[in-house]
């Protein structure tokens, strides 16, 4: 479809928006429509958009055909939450805002149809403005290999020059004496020209030192690693029937070097399913189930969920585990009744009943849906509403309340209230909101109850639950009439309308009576806390970049244990100007440095801090976290402040960026790549994550509920975040280990093979004569040594996969690039040169005076060539046997099979039968048989092998004994465990009492209450709520994370002693 600016498009329900549209009209009253913006910000809850009144009546094509308005608006930009423009039509002008726009990537929901005017199309749309460019990704090993190959080529040229000079000198000093029977070739008239020709001859002979076949072998190994990822059954999701998929074969080893993970939140860490988990009513906490001993029961020990069969309108998908709350309802506990009455009245949920008893709720936020559904199951069923009434079935009895006012929610108030009149004529205000706000507005008589409820809130927040406090207030008729009149005047004020309304809201929401608190669980994906804890132990820093609001992101941070109550401090940056952001970052750094000075016993931070930026993490003592909003991040990413922001963020254990645009996500990733020079991985599940997935070194897509755009742009994909742990710690670490061992051995065997020619040049008059015959030179890299090194590169392991997961510290060598770097390269080259020296000079020295069994001279060119070649094949085969850490049948077959193939081919080439068929090519009949029949030759081969291999064995033995690596220790531990019985200990959840923090999070938006009171959205389509299921306990991770050893810094103090501040 060729969409252009100015076109009018008709969209139908569940269709994607193809361009940025100005909503003209819809099937809903007053030009309303409902959209899902998961592709833009990751949020799956519905959002409402409304056409301007003047175009809302353009519902048929004949009226639209006469529409000739002109829109003047801002130029294309990447700001998803802002739009400014003006519609000029019928000699009038109408202001346009983001509330009138349908952006590309949205999906039309619960609306039969709508018409929209194309404002931006193609690359000008806000979604495309946030998309990053596709970049060709290469691993650090690839870049190093290219550099090393150039170095090797330069080394080849140097060897050629040395040997060419030697040839010129030899011809001038010695060769001139043999011109009678060793004349120069035709065209050669001087020793200098002879040396010039010799240079090119040696370049050809010694070219095997340049590993051309290396690149082919590397790609074969990477292909094998990719298949292992695809075939891994432990990364297969049976529920979605989705296997893990390596969508590229060029980045596998870099999976073993990741230092920074940038993760989306919604759909990546969470399922975006809210579950009513616990509550506190009149000082009594409900939701915990105790076993016979009085301990909190684990998930597997829980009895059957509460039976709501008494309620025909209950949602069958809702589950609750504490029967005492239902008993309180049935026994007529007035506080519990009032608690659920508040939940059934104080909200903006819409209800539709398609058939008798089949209720479908449409909630603007999943939080509200969970609360209203909980009230529904406990007998307080929100049934229907009109602009002025709310009908609730309270324990089977239909009661209609008059809706007098909705005091709408916004991010500043952090609360919402409704004022209703009961059938008895009583006026009551019901309020729910953040504990930090509501607890200050309670009547003084609530002091004792407030203290108890605060303890419950601490407990809920410590478990990562999203909390709200509930309160009510009775209003006098006379007071309400006066307040209502003032509210009406404030709503009609031409100026400062919002300020006047806020003052009136604040006035009435004081001296309230505390009812209790709710605790909602934003269901994490299975295994997320464990995965984050294990990756943190592997020294991987995890940053969450989300388009969600701050409170929600912070609570998810606590749920998945990125943030803990043991942290020294959580810094929240919310500045709106450059100066405010700079000052907040400066204060955060100062606090961290002051704490570091106190811990370091007076040594100043500057004295300990080297000039490198990467040393900040090592110098800071304690555990910190940074939370920053999108508008603050925009200033922090400016050129003059980005280093300050990065320095502050990298000093923190966890970083959460909220309300960020897709482009900002990519900018944060690029910032870390630019200054930290570390391998980055980005993981997400929606189109809003595509930019950072493309920008990071490695992009991982999760095939979730937000489409497949992230998967299509990714390098690796799977269905659950927990698989990331296995992808990195098992497949990534093994791929890096295998590739490094492969490269080290490959360079070693090539230098050991080629450098023999170099030494031989000094004994053959620099005549470019080869040591080996031409067939051995051809088959050495193709047959004799290719398959064993490929088998090692594909199958090798240092420790089993269970140990890789059990000991995350094994991952750190890859991050530090310890297994293959320039130093390791030169060590391999030195070993290869050492081997070539012994390979040449030991047989040369033996053959100088050796004789055959019959007394004849042993030394001849072909016997020497066979001896050296046999020694070489045996030495490199023994060496790869020493390098192989995990033997399989394939390794045995390839190593010993290559040796057998060498001897078979050797005897065949020197056989009488082959000579008769090709007499000109195979002239040395019986040479191999005669040479290898001599004991002196075998003793020479054995001596050469021992002298070449023994230093390597001795060095590795001493290193293992004196300075073992962690992998050596793990292997030793594994051997010990085989001799002992494994002991399993039952782990029980322990209650955690942390310092006071707010667990408030409410993903609600301002403006929906006004729509309800106006009656514009009374006719709605249905929306089925998501099913609910309990999540297993993951509090054991707290203990696991405390075991992390911090080198060069102290671990944060325990919960009881740590000073932690959360400024929200």
Short mmCIF file of C-alpha atoms in Angstrom, two decimals, residues 158-550:
data_model
loop_
_atom_site.label_atom_id
_atom_site.label_comp_id
_atom_site.label_asym_id
_atom_site.label_seq_id
_atom_site.Cartn_x
_atom_site.Cartn_y
_atom_site.Cartn_z
CA UNK A 158 60.88 -10.11 6.67
CA UNK A 159 61.80 -13.81 6.41
CA UNK A 160 61.82 -13.51 2.64
CA UNK A 161 64.11 -10.49 2.79
CA UNK A 162 66.50 -12.24 5.22
CA UNK A 163 66.73 -15.35 3.07
CA UNK A 164 67.02 -13.29 -0.13
CA UNK A 165 69.94 -11.36 1.36
CA UNK A 166 71.48 -14.66 2.43
CA UNK A 167 71.10 -15.99 -1.10
CA UNK A 168 72.75 -12.92 -2.61
CA UNK A 169 75.68 -13.15 -0.17
CA UNK A 170 76.06 -16.91 -0.68
CA UNK A 171 76.01 -16.60 -4.45
CA UNK A 172 78.56 -13.78 -4.31
CA UNK A 173 80.92 -15.51 -1.87
CA UNK A 174 80.43 -19.24 -2.48
CA UNK A 175 78.24 -19.86 -5.47
CA UNK A 176 80.58 -18.01 -7.81
CA UNK A 177 83.06 -20.84 -7.30
CA UNK A 178 80.65 -23.42 -8.71
CA UNK A 179 79.62 -21.63 -11.89
CA UNK A 180 81.22 -24.33 -14.03
CA UNK A 181 78.80 -27.09 -13.01
CA UNK A 182 76.19 -25.02 -11.12
CA UNK A 183 75.60 -22.11 -13.48
CA UNK A 184 72.99 -19.46 -12.81
CA UNK A 185 69.69 -19.78 -14.58
CA UNK A 186 69.23 -18.04 -17.86
CA UNK A 187 68.57 -14.36 -17.31
CA UNK A 188 70.35 -14.27 -13.96
CA UNK A 189 73.53 -12.25 -14.33
CA UNK A 190 74.31 -11.16 -10.76
CA UNK A 191 74.07 -12.33 -7.18
CA UNK A 192 71.74 -9.43 -6.43
CA UNK A 193 69.23 -10.52 -9.05
CA UNK A 194 69.50 -14.09 -7.81
CA UNK A 195 68.61 -12.85 -4.32
CA UNK A 196 65.65 -10.93 -5.78
CA UNK A 197 64.30 -14.08 -7.41
CA UNK A 198 65.00 -16.04 -4.25
CA UNK A 199 62.87 -13.56 -2.29
CA UNK A 200 59.79 -14.39 -4.34
CA UNK A 201 60.56 -18.11 -4.21
CA UNK A 202 60.67 -18.00 -0.42
CA UNK A 203 57.49 -15.93 -0.28
CA UNK A 204 55.80 -18.80 -2.15
CA UNK A 205 57.38 -21.51 0.00
CA UNK A 206 56.75 -19.79 3.33
CA UNK A 207 53.23 -18.58 2.46
CA UNK A 208 51.77 -21.35 4.63
CA UNK A 209 52.61 -19.22 7.65
CA UNK A 210 49.79 -16.89 6.53
CA UNK A 211 46.65 -18.73 7.72
CA UNK A 212 44.39 -18.37 4.70
CA UNK A 213 42.41 -21.49 5.61
CA UNK A 214 41.91 -20.04 9.09
CA UNK A 215 38.88 -18.02 8.01
CA UNK A 216 37.15 -21.02 6.48
CA UNK A 217 37.79 -23.12 9.58
CA UNK A 218 36.51 -20.34 11.85
CA UNK A 219 33.23 -20.15 9.94
CA UNK A 220 32.80 -23.93 10.10
CA UNK A 221 33.28 -23.86 13.88
CA UNK A 222 30.85 -20.96 14.27
CA UNK A 223 28.27 -22.83 12.23
CA UNK A 224 28.62 -25.79 14.57
CA UNK A 225 28.18 -23.56 17.62
CA UNK A 226 25.04 -22.04 16.07
CA UNK A 227 23.54 -25.48 15.55
CA UNK A 228 24.23 -26.33 19.21
CA UNK A 229 22.19 -23.27 20.22
CA UNK A 230 19.37 -24.21 17.85
CA UNK A 231 19.33 -27.81 19.09
CA UNK A 232 19.46 -27.00 22.82
CA UNK A 233 16.33 -28.57 24.32
CA UNK A 234 16.85 -26.67 27.58
CA UNK A 235 16.24 -23.43 25.68
CA UNK A 236 13.05 -24.72 24.08
CA UNK A 237 9.74 -23.31 25.31
CA UNK A 238 7.14 -26.05 25.15
CA UNK A 239 4.30 -23.65 25.98
CA UNK A 240 4.90 -21.57 22.85
CA UNK A 241 6.66 -24.33 20.93
CA UNK A 242 9.53 -21.95 20.29
CA UNK A 243 13.17 -23.09 20.16
CA UNK A 244 16.17 -20.85 20.58
CA UNK A 245 17.51 -19.63 17.25
CA UNK A 246 20.93 -18.35 16.29
CA UNK A 247 20.07 -15.96 13.48
CA UNK A 248 23.74 -15.25 12.75
CA UNK A 249 26.87 -17.39 12.82
CA UNK A 250 29.43 -14.63 13.29
CA UNK A 251 28.95 -13.57 16.92
CA UNK A 252 28.97 -16.81 18.92
CA UNK A 253 32.29 -16.35 20.71
CA UNK A 254 31.37 -12.78 21.65
CA UNK A 255 28.52 -14.24 23.71
CA UNK A 256 31.29 -15.29 26.09
CA UNK A 257 32.63 -11.74 26.51
CA UNK A 258 29.51 -9.71 27.42
CA UNK A 259 29.99 -7.09 30.16
CA UNK A 260 26.81 -5.00 29.83
CA UNK A 261 23.24 -6.18 29.25
CA UNK A 262 20.59 -3.64 28.29
CA UNK A 263 17.13 -5.03 28.85
CA UNK A 264 13.62 -3.89 28.16
CA UNK A 265 11.15 -4.39 31.03
CA UNK A 266 7.63 -5.05 29.80
CA UNK A 267 7.42 -8.38 28.02
CA UNK A 268 11.12 -9.06 28.59
CA UNK A 269 11.42 -9.18 32.37
CA UNK A 270 7.69 -9.23 33.08
CA UNK A 271 4.60 -10.83 31.61
CA UNK A 272 2.64 -7.59 32.13
CA UNK A 273 0.05 -9.59 34.09
CA UNK A 274 -1.04 -8.08 37.41
CA UNK A 275 -2.14 -10.42 40.20
CA UNK A 276 -3.87 -9.40 43.44
CA UNK A 277 -1.43 -11.04 45.85
CA UNK A 278 -1.86 -9.67 49.39
CA UNK A 279 -3.70 -7.01 51.32
CA UNK A 280 -3.84 -5.38 54.73
CA UNK A 281 -7.27 -4.55 56.18
CA UNK A 282 -7.67 -2.80 59.53
CA UNK A 283 -4.23 -3.96 60.67
CA UNK A 284 -4.63 -7.58 59.58
CA UNK A 285 -2.53 -8.92 56.72
CA UNK A 286 -4.07 -11.40 54.30
CA UNK A 287 -2.42 -13.45 51.57
CA UNK A 288 0.18 -15.54 53.42
CA UNK A 289 -0.59 -19.22 53.89
CA UNK A 290 1.03 -20.93 56.86
CA UNK A 291 1.88 -24.59 57.21
CA UNK A 292 1.39 -26.72 60.30
CA UNK A 293 4.54 -25.29 61.94
CA UNK A 294 3.52 -21.70 61.44
CA UNK A 295 6.00 -21.02 58.61
CA UNK A 296 5.04 -19.40 55.35
CA UNK A 297 4.19 -22.21 53.00
CA UNK A 298 6.13 -22.61 49.80
CA UNK A 299 4.32 -22.82 46.49
CA UNK A 300 4.48 -26.61 46.37
CA UNK A 301 3.16 -26.85 49.92
CA UNK A 302 0.15 -24.61 49.41
CA UNK A 303 -3.33 -26.07 49.69
CA UNK A 304 -5.98 -25.62 47.06
CA UNK A 305 -6.79 -21.98 46.17
CA UNK A 306 -9.80 -20.29 47.71
CA UNK A 307 -13.12 -21.61 46.40
CA UNK A 308 -15.28 -18.79 45.04
CA UNK A 309 -18.12 -21.05 43.92
CA UNK A 310 -20.55 -19.15 46.20
CA UNK A 311 -20.25 -16.20 43.79
CA UNK A 312 -21.79 -16.88 40.35
CA UNK A 313 -20.15 -13.72 38.98
CA UNK A 314 -16.62 -14.63 40.09
CA UNK A 315 -13.83 -14.70 37.54
CA UNK A 316 -12.76 -18.37 37.30
CA UNK A 317 -9.20 -17.36 36.42
CA UNK A 318 -8.65 -15.44 39.67
CA UNK A 319 -6.75 -17.29 42.40
CA UNK A 320 -6.12 -16.39 46.04
CA UNK A 321 -4.51 -18.61 48.64
CA UNK A 322 -5.63 -17.25 52.01
CA UNK A 323 -9.15 -18.48 52.93
CA UNK A 324 -9.30 -16.24 56.00
CA UNK A 325 -10.05 -13.19 53.84
CA UNK A 326 -13.10 -14.87 52.31
CA UNK A 327 -14.19 -15.97 55.78
CA UNK A 328 -13.99 -12.36 56.97
CA UNK A 329 -16.25 -11.35 54.07
CA UNK A 330 -18.77 -14.05 54.86
CA UNK A 331 -18.73 -13.22 58.60
CA UNK A 332 -19.66 -9.64 57.79
CA UNK A 333 -16.45 -7.87 58.84
CA UNK A 334 -17.39 -4.22 58.21
CA UNK A 335 -13.81 -3.14 57.53
CA UNK A 336 -13.29 -5.90 54.95
CA UNK A 337 -16.62 -5.02 53.32
CA UNK A 338 -15.66 -1.36 53.14
CA UNK A 339 -12.24 -2.36 51.76
CA UNK A 340 -13.72 -4.23 48.81
CA UNK A 341 -16.47 -1.63 48.39
CA UNK A 342 -13.75 0.94 47.81
CA UNK A 343 -12.05 -1.30 45.23
CA UNK A 344 -15.34 -1.78 43.39
CA UNK A 345 -16.11 1.96 43.28
CA UNK A 346 -12.80 3.86 43.09
CA UNK A 347 -11.62 3.17 39.55
CA UNK A 348 -12.16 4.04 35.90
CA UNK A 349 -12.81 0.50 34.65
CA UNK A 350 -15.55 -0.06 32.09
CA UNK A 351 -17.75 -3.17 32.23
CA UNK A 352 -19.64 -5.04 29.56
CA UNK A 353 -21.93 -8.03 30.02
CA UNK A 354 -22.31 -9.98 26.81
CA UNK A 355 -24.45 -12.68 28.42
CA UNK A 356 -25.95 -13.19 31.85
CA UNK A 357 -23.14 -13.44 34.41
CA UNK A 358 -20.35 -13.08 31.83
CA UNK A 359 -18.60 -9.83 32.76
CA UNK A 360 -15.76 -8.38 30.70
CA UNK A 361 -13.74 -5.54 32.20
CA UNK A 362 -11.88 -2.98 30.14
CA UNK A 363 -9.21 -1.41 32.32
CA UNK A 364 -7.03 1.47 31.29
CA UNK A 365 -4.24 -0.04 33.39
CA UNK A 366 -3.65 -3.68 34.38
CA UNK A 367 -3.36 -2.57 38.04
CA UNK A 368 -6.97 -1.41 38.10
CA UNK A 369 -8.11 -4.54 36.35
CA UNK A 370 -6.49 -6.70 39.03
CA UNK A 371 -8.03 -4.71 41.91
CA UNK A 372 -11.55 -4.64 40.48
CA UNK A 373 -11.34 -8.36 39.65
CA UNK A 374 -10.29 -9.11 43.25
CA UNK A 375 -13.29 -7.20 44.60
CA UNK A 376 -15.49 -9.03 42.10
CA UNK A 377 -14.42 -12.45 43.33
CA UNK A 378 -14.85 -11.57 46.98
CA UNK A 379 -18.47 -10.63 46.38
CA UNK A 380 -18.32 -6.92 45.51
CA UNK A 381 -18.96 -7.08 41.79
CA UNK A 382 -18.67 -3.93 39.74
CA UNK A 383 -21.54 -4.47 37.30
CA UNK A 384 -22.06 -1.31 35.26
CA UNK A 385 -21.72 2.44 35.22
CA UNK A 386 -23.24 5.53 33.65
CA UNK A 387 -21.80 9.05 33.72
CA UNK A 388 -23.53 9.65 37.05
CA UNK A 389 -23.96 6.19 38.65
CA UNK A 390 -22.05 3.04 39.53
CA UNK A 391 -23.88 -0.26 40.08
CA UNK A 392 -22.24 -2.82 42.35
CA UNK A 393 -23.53 -6.25 43.40
CA UNK A 394 -22.55 -6.52 47.06
CA UNK A 395 -22.81 -10.16 48.12
CA UNK A 396 -25.58 -10.72 45.60
CA UNK A 397 -27.51 -7.50 46.25
CA UNK A 398 -27.50 -4.84 43.52
CA UNK A 399 -26.73 -1.38 44.89
CA UNK A 400 -26.49 1.75 42.77
CA UNK A 401 -24.30 4.61 43.97
CA UNK A 402 -24.57 8.12 42.64
CA UNK A 403 -21.21 9.19 41.21
CA UNK A 404 -20.68 12.81 42.23
CA UNK A 405 -17.07 13.38 41.23
CA UNK A 406 -13.89 11.67 40.08
CA UNK A 407 -10.68 13.25 41.33
CA UNK A 408 -8.46 11.96 38.60
CA UNK A 409 -5.05 10.39 38.89
CA UNK A 410 -1.83 11.99 37.66
CA UNK A 411 1.87 11.51 38.29
CA UNK A 412 2.06 14.46 40.66
CA UNK A 413 -0.95 13.57 42.84
CA UNK A 414 -0.13 9.83 42.79
CA UNK A 415 -3.66 9.10 43.92
CA UNK A 416 -7.22 9.07 42.67
CA UNK A 417 -10.53 9.52 44.48
CA UNK A 418 -14.24 9.20 43.83
CA UNK A 419 -17.06 10.88 45.70
CA UNK A 420 -20.26 8.83 45.77
CA UNK A 421 -23.67 9.05 47.41
CA UNK A 422 -25.03 5.81 48.84
CA UNK A 423 -28.70 4.83 48.52
CA UNK A 424 -29.10 5.99 52.13
CA UNK A 425 -27.98 9.48 51.12
CA UNK A 426 -24.55 9.42 52.77
CA UNK A 427 -21.72 11.11 50.87
CA UNK A 428 -18.35 9.42 51.09
CA UNK A 429 -14.96 9.98 49.44
CA UNK A 430 -12.95 6.88 48.57
CA UNK A 431 -9.25 7.32 47.81
CA UNK A 432 -6.39 5.05 46.77
CA UNK A 433 -2.81 6.06 46.06
CA UNK A 434 0.84 5.96 47.00
CA UNK A 435 1.66 5.33 50.64
CA UNK A 436 4.10 8.26 50.67
CA UNK A 437 1.18 10.55 49.79
CA UNK A 438 -1.84 9.08 51.57
CA UNK A 439 -0.26 8.36 54.95
CA UNK A 440 0.36 12.10 55.35
CA UNK A 441 -3.32 12.87 54.73
CA UNK A 442 -4.84 10.62 57.37
CA UNK A 443 -6.70 11.74 60.46
CA UNK A 444 -4.55 11.66 63.65
CA UNK A 445 -6.77 8.96 65.18
CA UNK A 446 -5.25 6.51 62.65
CA UNK A 447 -1.80 6.63 64.25
CA UNK A 448 -1.78 3.09 65.68
CA UNK A 449 -3.35 1.56 62.59
CA UNK A 450 -0.91 3.50 60.41
CA UNK A 451 2.05 1.99 62.26
CA UNK A 452 0.77 -1.57 61.74
CA UNK A 453 -0.12 -0.95 58.09
CA UNK A 454 3.31 0.59 57.49
CA UNK A 455 4.92 -2.62 58.71
CA UNK A 456 2.79 -4.55 56.26
CA UNK A 457 3.75 -2.14 53.48
CA UNK A 458 7.43 -2.68 54.31
CA UNK A 459 6.91 -6.42 54.06
CA UNK A 460 5.07 -6.18 50.75
CA UNK A 461 7.60 -3.76 49.26
CA UNK A 462 10.43 -6.04 50.40
CA UNK A 463 8.85 -8.81 48.32
CA UNK A 464 8.72 -6.52 45.28
CA UNK A 465 4.94 -6.11 45.28
CA UNK A 466 3.22 -2.96 43.96
CA UNK A 467 1.34 -1.31 46.83
CA UNK A 468 -1.53 1.14 47.18
CA UNK A 469 -3.02 2.58 50.36
CA UNK A 470 -6.82 2.82 50.67
CA UNK A 471 -8.69 5.43 52.72
CA UNK A 472 -12.11 7.04 52.94
CA UNK A 473 -13.75 10.16 54.34
CA UNK A 474 -17.38 11.00 55.11
CA UNK A 475 -18.48 14.41 53.81
CA UNK A 476 -21.22 16.64 55.15
CA UNK A 477 -23.94 17.59 52.67
CA UNK A 478 -23.40 21.31 53.21
CA UNK A 479 -19.64 21.05 52.83
CA UNK A 480 -19.96 19.00 49.66
CA UNK A 481 -22.35 21.48 48.06
CA UNK A 482 -19.98 24.34 48.77
CA UNK A 483 -16.97 22.36 47.57
CA UNK A 484 -18.81 21.22 44.44
CA UNK A 485 -19.69 24.78 43.49
CA UNK A 486 -16.09 25.86 43.90
CA UNK A 487 -15.01 22.85 41.83
CA UNK A 488 -17.37 23.86 39.04
CA UNK A 489 -16.02 27.41 39.02
CA UNK A 490 -12.42 26.16 39.00
CA UNK A 491 -13.19 23.84 36.10
CA UNK A 492 -14.53 26.79 34.10
CA UNK A 493 -11.62 29.11 34.95
CA UNK A 494 -9.96 30.51 31.82
CA UNK A 495 -6.51 30.51 33.42
CA UNK A 496 -4.64 28.27 35.86
CA UNK A 497 -7.44 25.71 35.71
CA UNK A 498 -5.16 22.83 36.70
CA UNK A 499 -3.78 24.69 39.72
CA UNK A 500 -7.24 25.59 41.03
CA UNK A 501 -8.45 22.00 40.64
CA UNK A 502 -5.35 20.64 42.38
CA UNK A 503 -5.97 22.94 45.37
CA UNK A 504 -9.56 21.78 45.71
CA UNK A 505 -8.57 18.13 45.37
CA UNK A 506 -5.94 18.59 48.05
CA UNK A 507 -8.45 20.27 50.35
CA UNK A 508 -11.00 17.48 50.32
CA UNK A 509 -8.43 14.66 50.49
CA UNK A 510 -7.37 15.41 54.06
CA UNK A 511 -8.24 13.87 57.43
CA UNK A 512 -9.15 10.57 55.81
CA UNK A 513 -9.67 7.28 57.63
CA UNK A 514 -7.27 4.45 56.82
CA UNK A 515 -8.82 1.25 55.49
CA UNK A 516 -5.76 -0.77 54.51
CA UNK A 517 -3.41 -1.47 51.62
CA UNK A 518 -3.24 -3.68 48.55
CA UNK A 519 -0.23 -5.54 47.18
CA UNK A 520 -0.23 -6.48 43.50
CA UNK A 521 2.34 -8.69 41.88
CA UNK A 522 3.49 -7.67 38.41
CA UNK A 523 4.22 -11.18 37.32
CA UNK A 524 7.79 -11.63 36.30
CA UNK A 525 8.71 -14.15 33.70
CA UNK A 526 9.75 -17.41 35.25
CA UNK A 527 13.35 -17.44 36.44
CA UNK A 528 14.06 -13.72 35.99
CA UNK A 529 15.39 -13.01 39.52
CA UNK A 530 17.59 -16.10 39.45
CA UNK A 531 18.92 -15.23 36.01
CA UNK A 532 19.74 -11.64 36.99
CA UNK A 533 21.44 -12.83 40.19
CA UNK A 534 23.58 -15.38 38.36
CA UNK A 535 24.54 -12.92 35.63
CA UNK A 536 25.46 -10.37 38.29
CA UNK A 537 27.75 -12.94 39.91
CA UNK A 538 29.35 -13.36 36.49
CA UNK A 539 30.34 -9.67 36.68
CA UNK A 540 27.78 -8.68 34.05
CA UNK A 541 26.17 -5.28 34.59
CA UNK A 542 22.45 -5.16 33.81
CA UNK A 543 20.74 -1.91 32.83
CA UNK A 544 16.98 -1.75 32.38
CA UNK A 545 15.82 0.68 29.67
CA UNK A 546 12.04 0.93 29.70
CA UNK A 547 9.33 3.19 28.39
CA UNK A 548 7.30 2.56 31.55
CA UNK A 549 6.87 5.02 34.40
CA UNK A 550 9.37 5.38 37.21
#
